[in-house]
mmCIF file of C-alpha atoms and ligand atoms in Angstrom:
data_model
loop_
_atom_site.group_PDB
_atom_site.id
_atom_site.type_symbol
_atom_site.label_atom_id
_atom_site.label_comp_id
_atom_site.label_asym_id
_atom_site.label_seq_id
_atom_site.Cartn_x
_atom_site.Cartn_y
_atom_site.Cartn_z
ATOM 1 C CA UNK A 24 48.562 -50.757 48.246
ATOM 2 C CA UNK A 25 48.411 -50.633 44.428
ATOM 3 C CA UNK A 26 49.482 -47.429 42.738
ATOM 4 C CA UNK A 27 45.913 -46.772 41.511
ATOM 5 C CA UNK A 28 44.771 -44.584 44.463
ATOM 6 C CA UNK A 29 48.062 -42.658 44.114
ATOM 7 C CA UNK A 30 47.349 -42.038 40.462
ATOM 8 C CA UNK A 31 43.822 -40.988 41.263
ATOM 9 C CA UNK A 32 45.057 -38.548 43.938
ATOM 10 C CA UNK A 33 47.580 -37.102 41.490
ATOM 11 C CA UNK A 34 44.830 -36.739 38.900
ATOM 12 C CA UNK A 35 42.633 -34.822 41.361
ATOM 13 C CA UNK A 36 45.490 -32.593 42.531
ATOM 14 C CA UNK A 37 46.510 -31.773 38.979
ATOM 15 C CA UNK A 38 42.974 -30.857 37.927
ATOM 16 C CA UNK A 39 42.549 -28.368 40.791
ATOM 17 C CA UNK A 40 42.264 -24.733 39.675
ATOM 18 C CA UNK A 41 44.458 -23.712 42.635
ATOM 19 C CA UNK A 42 48.112 -24.347 43.460
ATOM 20 C CA UNK A 43 48.522 -27.046 46.119
ATOM 21 C CA UNK A 44 51.922 -27.337 47.757
ATOM 22 C CA UNK A 45 52.993 -29.453 50.720
ATOM 23 C CA UNK A 46 56.057 -28.798 52.872
ATOM 24 C CA UNK A 47 57.926 -30.759 55.555
ATOM 25 C CA UNK A 48 58.857 -29.475 59.063
ATOM 26 C CA UNK A 49 61.700 -27.440 57.626
ATOM 27 C CA UNK A 50 59.511 -25.756 55.017
ATOM 28 C CA UNK A 51 61.027 -27.847 52.214
ATOM 29 C CA UNK A 52 58.611 -28.600 49.403
ATOM 30 C CA UNK A 53 57.411 -32.211 49.267
ATOM 31 C CA UNK A 54 54.757 -31.978 46.552
ATOM 32 C CA UNK A 55 53.761 -29.477 43.896
ATOM 33 C CA UNK A 56 50.670 -29.808 41.694
ATOM 34 C CA UNK A 57 50.258 -28.689 38.074
ATOM 35 C CA UNK A 58 48.649 -25.341 38.870
ATOM 36 C CA UNK A 59 51.601 -24.588 41.195
ATOM 37 C CA UNK A 60 53.926 -25.231 38.247
ATOM 38 C CA UNK A 61 51.865 -22.919 36.040
ATOM 39 C CA UNK A 62 51.653 -20.153 38.647
ATOM 40 C CA UNK A 63 55.308 -20.131 39.673
ATOM 41 C CA UNK A 64 56.900 -21.158 36.372
ATOM 42 C CA UNK A 65 58.915 -23.872 38.173
ATOM 43 C CA UNK A 66 58.439 -27.544 37.211
ATOM 44 C CA UNK A 67 57.649 -29.871 40.136
ATOM 45 C CA UNK A 68 61.004 -31.606 39.558
ATOM 46 C CA UNK A 69 62.814 -28.301 40.307
ATOM 47 C CA UNK A 70 60.537 -27.274 43.196
ATOM 48 C CA UNK A 71 60.426 -30.450 45.290
ATOM 49 C CA UNK A 72 63.224 -30.483 47.870
ATOM 50 C CA UNK A 73 63.749 -26.696 47.714
ATOM 51 C CA UNK A 74 62.866 -24.233 50.463
ATOM 52 C CA UNK A 75 59.352 -22.872 50.082
ATOM 53 C CA UNK A 76 60.610 -19.264 50.077
ATOM 54 C CA UNK A 77 62.873 -20.003 47.079
ATOM 55 C CA UNK A 78 59.953 -21.136 44.934
ATOM 56 C CA UNK A 79 56.829 -19.444 46.342
ATOM 57 C CA UNK A 80 58.560 -16.093 46.456
ATOM 58 C CA UNK A 81 56.066 -13.719 47.992
ATOM 59 C CA UNK A 82 56.168 -10.297 49.591
ATOM 60 C CA UNK A 83 55.001 -11.991 52.839
ATOM 61 C CA UNK A 84 57.947 -14.418 53.098
ATOM 62 C CA UNK A 85 60.104 -12.115 55.189
ATOM 63 C CA UNK A 86 57.808 -10.731 57.863
ATOM 64 C CA UNK A 87 54.441 -12.427 57.525
ATOM 65 C CA UNK A 88 55.279 -15.975 56.467
ATOM 66 C CA UNK A 89 51.995 -17.915 56.788
ATOM 67 C CA UNK A 90 53.910 -21.118 57.591
ATOM 68 C CA UNK A 91 55.561 -19.418 60.579
ATOM 69 C CA UNK A 92 52.144 -18.216 61.743
ATOM 70 C CA UNK A 93 50.760 -21.753 61.577
ATOM 71 C CA UNK A 94 53.865 -23.092 63.339
ATOM 72 C CA UNK A 95 53.706 -20.483 66.124
ATOM 73 C CA UNK A 96 49.974 -20.318 66.767
ATOM 74 C CA UNK A 97 49.098 -23.843 65.670
ATOM 75 C CA UNK A 98 46.054 -22.761 63.775
ATOM 76 C CA UNK A 99 45.241 -22.535 60.108
ATOM 77 C CA UNK A 100 45.590 -19.236 58.272
ATOM 78 C CA UNK A 101 43.114 -18.437 55.508
ATOM 79 C CA UNK A 102 42.653 -15.649 53.015
ATOM 80 C CA UNK A 103 46.083 -14.028 53.267
ATOM 81 C CA UNK A 104 46.538 -11.807 50.204
ATOM 82 C CA UNK A 105 50.070 -11.645 48.840
ATOM 83 C CA UNK A 106 52.059 -11.108 45.662
ATOM 84 C CA UNK A 107 54.153 -13.930 44.269
ATOM 85 C CA UNK A 108 57.049 -13.314 41.943
ATOM 86 C CA UNK A 109 57.151 -16.123 39.406
ATOM 87 C CA UNK A 110 60.147 -17.631 37.638
ATOM 88 C CA UNK A 111 59.775 -15.108 34.783
ATOM 89 C CA UNK A 112 59.929 -12.230 37.299
ATOM 90 C CA UNK A 113 56.238 -11.374 36.856
ATOM 91 C CA UNK A 114 54.050 -10.517 39.833
ATOM 92 C CA UNK A 115 51.000 -12.676 40.498
ATOM 93 C CA UNK A 116 48.458 -11.498 43.088
ATOM 94 C CA UNK A 117 47.340 -14.510 45.160
ATOM 95 C CA UNK A 118 45.265 -15.541 48.153
ATOM 96 C CA UNK A 119 46.907 -18.132 50.416
ATOM 97 C CA UNK A 120 45.417 -20.636 52.834
ATOM 98 C CA UNK A 121 47.851 -22.529 55.094
ATOM 99 C CA UNK A 122 47.403 -25.395 57.511
ATOM 100 C CA UNK A 123 49.456 -27.997 59.329
ATOM 101 C CA UNK A 124 48.939 -31.586 58.144
ATOM 102 C CA UNK A 125 48.840 -34.727 60.214
ATOM 103 C CA UNK A 126 48.951 -38.402 59.322
ATOM 104 C CA UNK A 127 46.127 -40.834 60.118
ATOM 105 C CA UNK A 128 47.486 -41.234 63.673
ATOM 106 C CA UNK A 129 47.466 -37.496 64.351
ATOM 107 C CA UNK A 130 51.246 -37.037 64.017
ATOM 108 C CA UNK A 131 52.303 -33.698 62.578
ATOM 109 C CA UNK A 132 53.940 -34.329 59.207
ATOM 110 C CA UNK A 133 54.233 -30.914 57.595
ATOM 111 C CA UNK A 134 52.280 -28.073 56.033
ATOM 112 C CA UNK A 135 49.859 -27.534 53.208
ATOM 113 C CA UNK A 136 49.437 -24.327 51.244
ATOM 114 C CA UNK A 137 46.570 -23.652 48.869
ATOM 115 C CA UNK A 138 47.239 -20.689 46.640
ATOM 116 C CA UNK A 139 44.628 -19.053 44.458
ATOM 117 C CA UNK A 140 45.572 -16.777 41.565
ATOM 118 C CA UNK A 141 43.441 -13.649 42.070
ATOM 119 C CA UNK A 142 44.886 -11.554 39.200
ATOM 120 C CA UNK A 143 41.578 -11.435 37.334
ATOM 121 C CA UNK A 144 39.730 -10.434 40.501
ATOM 122 C CA UNK A 145 42.270 -7.670 41.222
ATOM 123 C CA UNK A 146 42.070 -6.504 37.613
ATOM 124 C CA UNK A 147 38.268 -6.288 37.879
ATOM 125 C CA UNK A 148 38.550 -4.367 41.148
ATOM 126 C CA UNK A 149 40.895 -1.846 39.514
ATOM 127 C CA UNK A 150 38.670 -1.603 36.433
ATOM 128 C CA UNK A 151 35.669 -0.879 38.634
ATOM 129 C CA UNK A 152 37.555 1.990 40.270
ATOM 130 C CA UNK A 153 38.724 3.266 36.869
ATOM 131 C CA UNK A 154 35.153 3.022 35.582
ATOM 132 C CA UNK A 155 33.747 5.077 38.455
ATOM 133 C CA UNK A 156 36.403 7.720 37.919
ATOM 134 C CA UNK A 157 35.727 7.681 34.133
ATOM 135 C CA UNK A 158 31.987 8.256 34.714
ATOM 136 C CA UNK A 159 32.745 10.986 37.256
ATOM 137 C CA UNK A 160 35.059 12.885 34.904
ATOM 138 C CA UNK A 161 34.883 11.880 31.238
ATOM 139 C CA UNK A 162 31.129 11.345 31.170
ATOM 140 C CA UNK A 163 30.082 14.017 33.593
ATOM 141 C CA UNK A 164 32.015 16.901 32.063
ATOM 142 C CA UNK A 165 30.434 16.749 28.565
ATOM 143 C CA UNK A 166 27.033 16.409 30.277
ATOM 144 C CA UNK A 167 27.719 19.526 32.340
ATOM 145 C CA UNK A 168 28.788 21.365 29.169
ATOM 146 C CA UNK A 169 25.661 20.269 27.310
ATOM 147 C CA UNK A 170 23.433 21.254 30.253
ATOM 148 C CA UNK A 171 25.140 24.641 30.676
ATOM 149 C CA UNK A 172 24.951 25.561 27.010
ATOM 150 C CA UNK A 173 21.334 24.498 26.672
ATOM 151 C CA UNK A 174 20.538 26.993 29.471
ATOM 152 C CA UNK A 175 22.505 29.739 27.683
ATOM 153 C CA UNK A 176 20.793 28.847 24.448
ATOM 154 C CA UNK A 177 17.407 29.207 26.049
ATOM 155 C CA UNK A 178 18.378 32.741 27.130
ATOM 156 C CA UNK A 179 19.845 33.638 23.719
ATOM 157 C CA UNK A 180 16.699 32.476 21.983
ATOM 158 C CA UNK A 181 14.951 35.323 23.737
ATOM 159 C CA UNK A 182 17.601 37.824 22.557
ATOM 160 C CA UNK A 183 17.940 36.120 19.127
ATOM 161 C CA UNK A 184 21.712 36.534 18.659
ATOM 162 C CA UNK A 185 22.223 33.998 15.875
ATOM 163 C CA UNK A 186 26.052 33.960 16.038
ATOM 164 C CA UNK A 187 26.014 33.125 19.717
ATOM 165 C CA UNK A 188 23.305 30.522 19.203
ATOM 166 C CA UNK A 189 25.413 28.839 16.495
ATOM 167 C CA UNK A 190 28.519 28.840 18.717
ATOM 168 C CA UNK A 191 26.634 27.297 21.600
ATOM 169 C CA UNK A 192 25.114 24.657 19.323
ATOM 170 C CA UNK A 193 28.595 23.797 18.076
ATOM 171 C CA UNK A 194 29.881 23.341 21.640
ATOM 172 C CA UNK A 195 26.887 21.151 22.483
ATOM 173 C CA UNK A 196 27.526 19.131 19.341
ATOM 174 C CA UNK A 197 31.206 18.554 20.241
ATOM 175 C CA UNK A 198 30.375 17.517 23.807
ATOM 176 C CA UNK A 199 27.668 15.179 22.515
ATOM 177 C CA UNK A 200 30.137 13.579 20.067
ATOM 178 C CA UNK A 201 32.618 12.999 22.886
ATOM 179 C CA UNK A 202 29.943 11.369 24.968
ATOM 180 C CA UNK A 203 28.708 9.253 22.092
ATOM 181 C CA UNK A 204 32.216 8.050 21.242
ATOM 182 C CA UNK A 205 32.880 7.207 24.889
ATOM 183 C CA UNK A 206 29.636 5.219 25.149
ATOM 184 C CA UNK A 207 30.373 3.473 21.840
ATOM 185 C CA UNK A 208 33.909 2.513 22.974
ATOM 186 C CA UNK A 209 32.612 1.370 26.338
ATOM 187 C CA UNK A 210 29.927 -0.857 24.777
ATOM 188 C CA UNK A 211 32.483 -2.329 22.369
ATOM 189 C CA UNK A 212 34.807 -3.035 25.270
ATOM 190 C CA UNK A 213 32.009 -4.683 27.286
ATOM 191 C CA UNK A 214 31.155 -6.866 24.302
ATOM 192 C CA UNK A 215 34.767 -7.985 23.931
ATOM 193 C CA UNK A 216 34.981 -8.787 27.632
ATOM 194 C CA UNK A 217 31.665 -10.591 27.824
ATOM 195 C CA UNK A 218 32.699 -13.489 25.551
ATOM 196 C CA UNK A 219 29.453 -13.041 23.635
ATOM 197 C CA UNK A 220 31.258 -12.394 20.422
ATOM 198 C CA UNK A 221 32.461 -15.149 18.169
ATOM 199 C CA UNK A 222 35.621 -14.956 16.185
ATOM 200 C CA UNK A 223 35.137 -15.512 12.464
ATOM 201 C CA UNK A 224 38.333 -17.347 11.723
ATOM 202 C CA UNK A 225 39.860 -17.224 8.299
ATOM 203 C CA UNK A 226 43.257 -17.614 6.715
ATOM 204 C CA UNK A 227 44.595 -14.088 6.926
ATOM 205 C CA UNK A 228 47.484 -12.417 5.177
ATOM 206 C CA UNK A 229 49.012 -10.396 7.997
ATOM 207 C CA UNK A 230 51.128 -8.277 5.643
ATOM 208 C CA UNK A 231 47.984 -7.227 3.837
ATOM 209 C CA UNK A 232 46.237 -6.223 7.076
ATOM 210 C CA UNK A 233 49.246 -4.184 8.216
ATOM 211 C CA UNK A 234 49.489 -2.469 4.837
ATOM 212 C CA UNK A 235 45.849 -1.353 5.110
ATOM 213 C CA UNK A 236 46.267 -0.164 8.693
ATOM 214 C CA UNK A 237 49.336 1.881 7.770
ATOM 215 C CA UNK A 238 47.443 3.349 4.811
ATOM 216 C CA UNK A 239 44.600 4.402 7.126
ATOM 217 C CA UNK A 240 47.115 6.245 9.301
ATOM 218 C CA UNK A 241 49.009 7.806 6.399
ATOM 219 C CA UNK A 242 47.841 11.335 7.183
ATOM 220 C CA UNK A 243 48.886 11.114 10.851
ATOM 221 C CA UNK A 244 52.248 9.568 9.859
ATOM 222 C CA UNK A 245 52.964 12.372 7.393
ATOM 223 C CA UNK A 246 51.771 15.159 9.681
ATOM 224 C CA UNK A 247 54.075 13.924 12.468
ATOM 225 C CA UNK A 248 56.880 13.213 9.954
ATOM 226 C CA UNK A 249 57.241 9.705 11.393
ATOM 227 C CA UNK A 250 59.793 7.348 9.906
ATOM 228 C CA UNK A 251 57.710 4.157 9.797
ATOM 229 C CA UNK A 252 59.271 0.851 8.818
ATOM 230 C CA UNK A 253 57.338 -2.351 8.373
ATOM 231 C CA UNK A 254 59.284 -5.562 8.111
ATOM 232 C CA UNK A 255 56.907 -8.461 7.599
ATOM 233 C CA UNK A 256 58.589 -11.791 7.024
ATOM 234 C CA UNK A 257 55.753 -14.254 7.075
ATOM 235 C CA UNK A 258 55.268 -16.775 4.301
ATOM 236 C CA UNK A 259 51.980 -18.491 5.121
ATOM 237 C CA UNK A 260 48.648 -16.992 6.225
ATOM 238 C CA UNK A 261 47.523 -17.143 9.838
ATOM 239 C CA UNK A 262 44.190 -18.279 11.187
ATOM 240 C CA UNK A 263 42.494 -15.276 12.768
ATOM 241 C CA UNK A 264 39.482 -12.961 12.702
ATOM 242 C CA UNK A 265 40.389 -10.229 10.217
ATOM 243 C CA UNK A 266 38.093 -7.574 11.702
ATOM 244 C CA UNK A 267 39.181 -8.005 15.315
ATOM 245 C CA UNK A 268 42.843 -8.495 14.461
ATOM 246 C CA UNK A 269 42.661 -5.315 12.438
ATOM 247 C CA UNK A 270 41.180 -3.515 15.437
ATOM 248 C CA UNK A 271 43.874 -4.768 17.831
ATOM 249 C CA UNK A 272 46.760 -3.851 15.512
ATOM 250 C CA UNK A 273 45.145 -0.500 14.713
ATOM 251 C CA UNK A 274 45.079 0.318 18.438
ATOM 252 C CA UNK A 275 48.774 -0.533 18.749
ATOM 253 C CA UNK A 276 49.806 1.592 15.776
ATOM 254 C CA UNK A 277 47.534 4.360 16.991
ATOM 255 C CA UNK A 278 49.280 4.369 20.380
ATOM 256 C CA UNK A 279 52.752 4.213 18.827
ATOM 257 C CA UNK A 280 51.879 7.323 16.791
ATOM 258 C CA UNK A 281 50.025 9.124 19.579
ATOM 259 C CA UNK A 282 52.873 8.715 22.071
ATOM 260 C CA UNK A 283 55.719 9.355 19.587
ATOM 261 C CA UNK A 284 57.432 12.701 19.187
ATOM 262 C CA UNK A 285 57.528 14.466 15.821
ATOM 263 C CA UNK A 286 60.059 12.840 13.467
ATOM 264 C CA UNK A 287 60.107 9.740 15.677
ATOM 265 C CA UNK A 288 60.748 6.261 14.333
ATOM 266 C CA UNK A 289 58.298 3.361 14.501
ATOM 267 C CA UNK A 290 59.266 -0.164 13.514
ATOM 268 C CA UNK A 291 56.637 -2.828 12.948
ATOM 269 C CA UNK A 292 57.957 -6.337 12.496
ATOM 270 C CA UNK A 293 56.333 -9.706 11.992
ATOM 271 C CA UNK A 294 58.187 -12.978 12.455
ATOM 272 C CA UNK A 295 57.345 -16.647 12.534
ATOM 273 C CA UNK A 296 58.466 -18.584 15.597
ATOM 274 C CA UNK A 297 57.594 -22.262 16.118
ATOM 275 C CA UNK A 298 53.813 -22.345 16.083
ATOM 276 C CA UNK A 299 53.283 -18.655 16.538
ATOM 277 C CA UNK A 300 53.433 -15.344 14.799
ATOM 278 C CA UNK A 301 55.180 -12.556 16.667
ATOM 279 C CA UNK A 302 54.133 -8.999 15.822
ATOM 280 C CA UNK A 303 56.113 -6.135 17.380
ATOM 281 C CA UNK A 304 55.393 -2.413 17.469
ATOM 282 C CA UNK A 305 58.456 -0.496 18.524
ATOM 283 C CA UNK A 306 58.399 3.255 19.069
ATOM 284 C CA UNK A 307 60.799 5.910 20.310
ATOM 285 C CA UNK A 308 58.115 7.711 22.264
ATOM 286 C CA UNK A 309 58.082 8.939 25.814
ATOM 287 C CA UNK A 310 57.955 5.391 27.205
ATOM 288 C CA UNK A 311 55.962 4.253 30.225
ATOM 289 C CA UNK A 312 56.812 4.648 33.898
ATOM 290 C CA UNK A 313 57.574 1.159 35.369
ATOM 291 C CA UNK A 314 55.003 1.919 38.095
ATOM 292 C CA UNK A 315 52.299 2.291 35.427
ATOM 293 C CA UNK A 316 53.264 -0.764 33.373
ATOM 294 C CA UNK A 317 51.200 -3.351 35.319
ATOM 295 C CA UNK A 318 48.030 -1.314 34.765
ATOM 296 C CA UNK A 319 48.152 -0.092 31.167
ATOM 297 C CA UNK A 320 46.074 -3.031 29.880
ATOM 298 C CA UNK A 321 43.308 -2.279 32.410
ATOM 299 C CA UNK A 322 40.168 -0.741 30.957
ATOM 300 C CA UNK A 323 39.932 3.059 31.428
ATOM 301 C CA UNK A 324 43.527 3.345 32.611
ATOM 302 C CA UNK A 325 45.367 6.304 31.110
ATOM 303 C CA UNK A 326 48.068 7.009 33.639
ATOM 304 C CA UNK A 327 50.013 10.219 33.352
ATOM 305 C CA UNK A 328 48.975 10.797 29.744
ATOM 306 C CA UNK A 329 45.357 11.389 30.824
ATOM 307 C CA UNK A 330 45.544 15.145 30.691
ATOM 308 C CA UNK A 331 47.942 15.372 27.732
ATOM 309 C CA UNK A 332 46.329 13.095 25.124
ATOM 310 C CA UNK A 333 42.806 12.345 24.063
ATOM 311 C CA UNK A 334 41.446 8.840 24.511
ATOM 312 C CA UNK A 335 39.475 6.689 26.894
ATOM 313 C CA UNK A 336 42.089 4.207 28.109
ATOM 314 C CA UNK A 337 40.287 1.390 26.294
ATOM 315 C CA UNK A 338 42.627 0.699 23.360
ATOM 316 C CA UNK A 339 45.002 -1.670 25.123
ATOM 317 C CA UNK A 340 42.178 -3.366 27.063
ATOM 318 C CA UNK A 341 40.625 -4.259 23.669
ATOM 319 C CA UNK A 342 43.999 -5.445 22.339
ATOM 320 C CA UNK A 343 44.337 -7.728 25.352
ATOM 321 C CA UNK A 344 40.802 -9.168 24.993
ATOM 322 C CA UNK A 345 41.150 -9.735 21.249
ATOM 323 C CA UNK A 346 44.577 -11.336 21.521
ATOM 324 C CA UNK A 347 43.381 -13.494 24.424
ATOM 325 C CA UNK A 348 40.339 -14.644 22.389
ATOM 326 C CA UNK A 349 42.798 -15.751 19.698
ATOM 327 C CA UNK A 350 44.699 -17.813 22.281
ATOM 328 C CA UNK A 351 47.628 -15.390 22.197
ATOM 329 C CA UNK A 352 49.436 -13.006 24.515
ATOM 330 C CA UNK A 353 50.387 -9.344 24.438
ATOM 331 C CA UNK A 354 53.306 -7.973 26.435
ATOM 332 C CA UNK A 355 55.117 -4.664 26.756
ATOM 333 C CA UNK A 356 58.651 -3.527 27.477
ATOM 334 C CA UNK A 357 59.289 0.148 27.937
ATOM 335 C CA UNK A 358 62.011 2.548 29.000
ATOM 336 C CA UNK A 359 60.918 6.044 30.003
ATOM 337 C CA UNK A 360 62.410 8.598 27.627
ATOM 338 C CA UNK A 361 63.482 5.908 25.144
ATOM 339 C CA UNK A 362 60.339 4.208 23.898
ATOM 340 C CA UNK A 363 58.144 1.151 24.099
ATOM 341 C CA UNK A 364 57.806 -2.221 22.419
ATOM 342 C CA UNK A 365 54.455 -3.989 22.332
ATOM 343 C CA UNK A 366 54.648 -7.658 21.316
ATOM 344 C CA UNK A 367 51.661 -9.728 20.216
ATOM 345 C CA UNK A 368 52.075 -13.498 19.988
ATOM 346 C CA UNK A 369 49.365 -15.357 18.122
ATOM 347 C CA UNK A 370 49.140 -19.098 17.578
ATOM 348 C CA UNK A 371 49.352 -19.807 13.857
ATOM 349 C CA UNK A 372 46.328 -22.078 14.080
ATOM 350 C CA UNK A 373 43.802 -21.695 16.878
ATOM 351 C CA UNK A 374 43.755 -24.694 19.287
ATOM 352 C CA UNK A 375 47.114 -25.883 18.008
HETATM 353 N N1 LIG B 404 53.246 3.338 22.797
HETATM 354 C C1 LIG B 404 53.025 3.912 23.981
HETATM 355 N N2 LIG B 404 53.960 4.779 24.512
HETATM 356 C C2 LIG B 404 53.758 5.356 25.721
HETATM 357 N N3 LIG B 404 52.652 5.153 26.493
HETATM 358 C C3 LIG B 404 51.715 4.324 26.021
HETATM 359 C C4 LIG B 404 51.840 3.655 24.757
HETATM 360 N N4 LIG B 404 50.744 2.879 24.572
HETATM 361 C C5 LIG B 404 49.967 3.061 25.660
HETATM 362 N N5 LIG B 404 50.541 3.903 26.544
HETATM 363 C C6 LIG B 404 50.019 4.317 27.876
HETATM 364 O O1 LIG B 404 49.022 3.371 28.247
HETATM 365 C C7 LIG B 404 47.766 4.012 28.483
HETATM 366 C C8 LIG B 404 46.636 3.110 28.027
HETATM 367 O O2 LIG B 404 46.646 2.968 26.615
HETATM 368 P P1 LIG B 404 45.273 2.757 25.841
HETATM 369 O O3 LIG B 404 45.560 2.581 24.404
HETATM 370 O O4 LIG B 404 44.508 1.684 26.546
HETATM 371 O O5 LIG B 404 44.478 4.118 26.124
HETATM 372 P P2 LIG B 404 44.561 5.546 25.426
HETATM 373 O O6 LIG B 404 45.496 5.506 24.263
HETATM 374 O O7 LIG B 404 44.851 6.534 26.503
HETATM 375 O O8 LIG B 404 43.066 5.779 24.946
HETATM 376 P P3 LIG B 404 42.275 5.042 23.737
HETATM 377 O O9 LIG B 404 43.161 3.964 23.193
HETATM 378 O O10 LIG B 404 41.042 4.519 24.382
HETATM 379 O O11 LIG B 404 42.027 6.112 22.747
HETATM 380 C C9 LIG B 404 47.864 5.328 27.712
HETATM 381 O O12 LIG B 404 47.005 6.295 28.255
HETATM 382 C C10 LIG B 404 49.342 5.681 27.873
HETATM 383 O O13 LIG B 404 49.561 6.271 29.134
HETATM 384 MG MG1 LIG B 405 45.166 3.957 22.802
#
């Protein structure tokens, strides 16, 4: 046989949007496609020959290993949901299908696992739940206030107490503003998520953008007596959409200020690294509970701060969409009681 069919098979396997991994009788990996490399963070050269549980590290390995199930019951297993821990220590929600494989003569030669990354699906599921709870609370309560005060107003109009009427109108006005801002933020978020917006790329001076953002927050910085340092060491401009980048960085500074104590310190730094620009927002705020960390970029997620601070839980979801549209990545490290660091990595030139 020439090596052409082999090449063709490899080409097909590597273009699959799912991880495809084969194992021998002893659960040692015999092949590992490109998506498997991407999902686990291990190159095929490091994965092949290793035990499946060392590379496809999932929460099912110990008690619900799908390979064991196939071995014991001799039937394929489909749709098992699990969480993989990749090489970088990040958790990836996945759906796994497992089957035994045979050669052309029907001899058992090992196992095949097909693993689908379902992070986006899980994120959408969580966002749907958050959305329902947002409508039930954040949208419903101003509506109830508006409804209640309109009824009172109708009564007062009969008695003509102008002071009371003015007070009620003011409360209605505030509730209406809250509702309007929530709807505005929600529509903006939906637009960012829908991919119907186009970035207007330009050569941008990042130092200039940060300077303007800091200026816009000057009052808040002074009121909270924040020690804000901005260390921007970037020589050349970056290729980005000024309006959206401004919005993303504004949200990050806004959070750093909102979740910082009085007289806290915030350090913004910008560095060049290979082909990317790394922008960090470091605060000494209350930090984020490790249990909340995986969800803070979800739309409408506010965690424990929900009842303490105003907001809709949409700021970080917008940051994530905007940074993603620029081909970049945003990550967070946080220690409760010590503070948080949000890092945005943007490619210097899009499609580079
Ligand atoms: N710098 C930070 N320090 C501590 N917690 C933070 C920080 N940034 C975000 N968080 C947490 O992550 C949650 C989500 O942040 P996000 O910016 O999306 O929403 P928000 O600030 O609550 O509301 P919005 O940005 O819509 O006004 C916050 O509610 C808060 O619990
Ligand atoms: Mg915010």
